Tab-separated table of C-alpha atoms in Angstrom:
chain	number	residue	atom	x	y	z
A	196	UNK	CA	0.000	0.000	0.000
A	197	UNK	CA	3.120	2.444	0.497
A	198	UNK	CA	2.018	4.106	3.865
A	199	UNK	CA	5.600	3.050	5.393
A	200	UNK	CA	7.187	4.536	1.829
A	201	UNK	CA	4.977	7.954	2.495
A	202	UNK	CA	5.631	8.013	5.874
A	203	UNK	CA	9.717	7.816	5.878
A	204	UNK	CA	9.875	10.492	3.275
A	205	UNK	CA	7.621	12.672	4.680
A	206	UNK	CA	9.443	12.011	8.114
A	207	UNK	CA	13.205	12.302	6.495
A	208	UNK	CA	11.725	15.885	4.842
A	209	UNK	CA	11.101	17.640	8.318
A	210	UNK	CA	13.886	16.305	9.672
A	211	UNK	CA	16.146	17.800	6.897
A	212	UNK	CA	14.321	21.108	6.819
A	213	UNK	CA	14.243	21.729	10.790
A	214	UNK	CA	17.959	20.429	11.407
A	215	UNK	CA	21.211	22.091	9.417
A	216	UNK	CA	22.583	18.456	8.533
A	217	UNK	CA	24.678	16.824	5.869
A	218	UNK	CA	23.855	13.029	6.366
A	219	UNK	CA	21.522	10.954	7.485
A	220	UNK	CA	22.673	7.166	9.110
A	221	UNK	CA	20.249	4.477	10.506
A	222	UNK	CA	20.491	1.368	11.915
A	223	UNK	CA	18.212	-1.811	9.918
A	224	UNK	CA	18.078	-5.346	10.577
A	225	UNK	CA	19.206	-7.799	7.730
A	226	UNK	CA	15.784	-9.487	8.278
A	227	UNK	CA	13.826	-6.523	7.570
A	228	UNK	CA	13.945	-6.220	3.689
A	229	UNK	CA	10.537	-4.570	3.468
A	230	UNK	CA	12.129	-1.355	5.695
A	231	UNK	CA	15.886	-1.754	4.001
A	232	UNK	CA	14.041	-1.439	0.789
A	233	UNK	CA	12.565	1.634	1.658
A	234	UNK	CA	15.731	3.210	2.938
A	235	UNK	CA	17.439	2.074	-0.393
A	236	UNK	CA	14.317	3.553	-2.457
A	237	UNK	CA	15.088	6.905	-0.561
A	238	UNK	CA	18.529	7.354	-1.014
A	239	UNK	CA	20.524	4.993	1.500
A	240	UNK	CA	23.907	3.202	1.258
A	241	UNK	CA	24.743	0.267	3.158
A	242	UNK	CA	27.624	0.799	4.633
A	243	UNK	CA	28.770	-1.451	7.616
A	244	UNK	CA	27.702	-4.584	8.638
A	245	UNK	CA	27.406	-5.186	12.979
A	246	UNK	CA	27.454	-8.880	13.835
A	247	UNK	CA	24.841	-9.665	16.554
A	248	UNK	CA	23.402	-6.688	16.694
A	249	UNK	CA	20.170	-7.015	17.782
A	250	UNK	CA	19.030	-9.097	21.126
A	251	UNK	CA	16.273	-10.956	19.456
A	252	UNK	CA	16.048	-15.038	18.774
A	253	UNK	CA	18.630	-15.380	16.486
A	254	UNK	CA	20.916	-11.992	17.959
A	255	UNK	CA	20.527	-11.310	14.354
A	256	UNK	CA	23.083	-8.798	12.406
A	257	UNK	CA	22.878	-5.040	11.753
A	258	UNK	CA	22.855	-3.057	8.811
A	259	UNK	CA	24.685	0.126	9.033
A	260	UNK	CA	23.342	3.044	5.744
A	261	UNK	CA	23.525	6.555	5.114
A	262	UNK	CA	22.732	8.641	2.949
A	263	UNK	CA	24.221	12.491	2.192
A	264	UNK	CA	22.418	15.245	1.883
């Protein structure tokens, strides 16, 4: 339906128009493709990869991305 699409962009647009910024980074988990998709769709790099990141079932990995403004 794109409402998480809509609402990142709208989100990442007030963010850069309140703050005086140059990047954006944000932490995704590898197992979220829907949400890395989006980030990718708006811009994002991956950039780092953190092993055992996250304190779920599987402590599963990290995806470091950015994306300059």
């Amino acid at each position: 339906k794109g409402y998480g699409k809509l609402l990142f962009s709208e989100l990442s647009r007030r963010i850069i128009e309140k703050y005086n910024i140059s990047s954006m980074i944000l932490i995704v988990s590898v197992e979220w493709t829907a949400a890395k998709k989006i980030y990718m769709n708006n811009g994002f790099e991956e950039k780092y990869l953190i092993y055992g990141f996250f304190d779920d079932e599987t402590n599963s990995n990290a995806i470091v991305m950015r994306k300059y403004l």
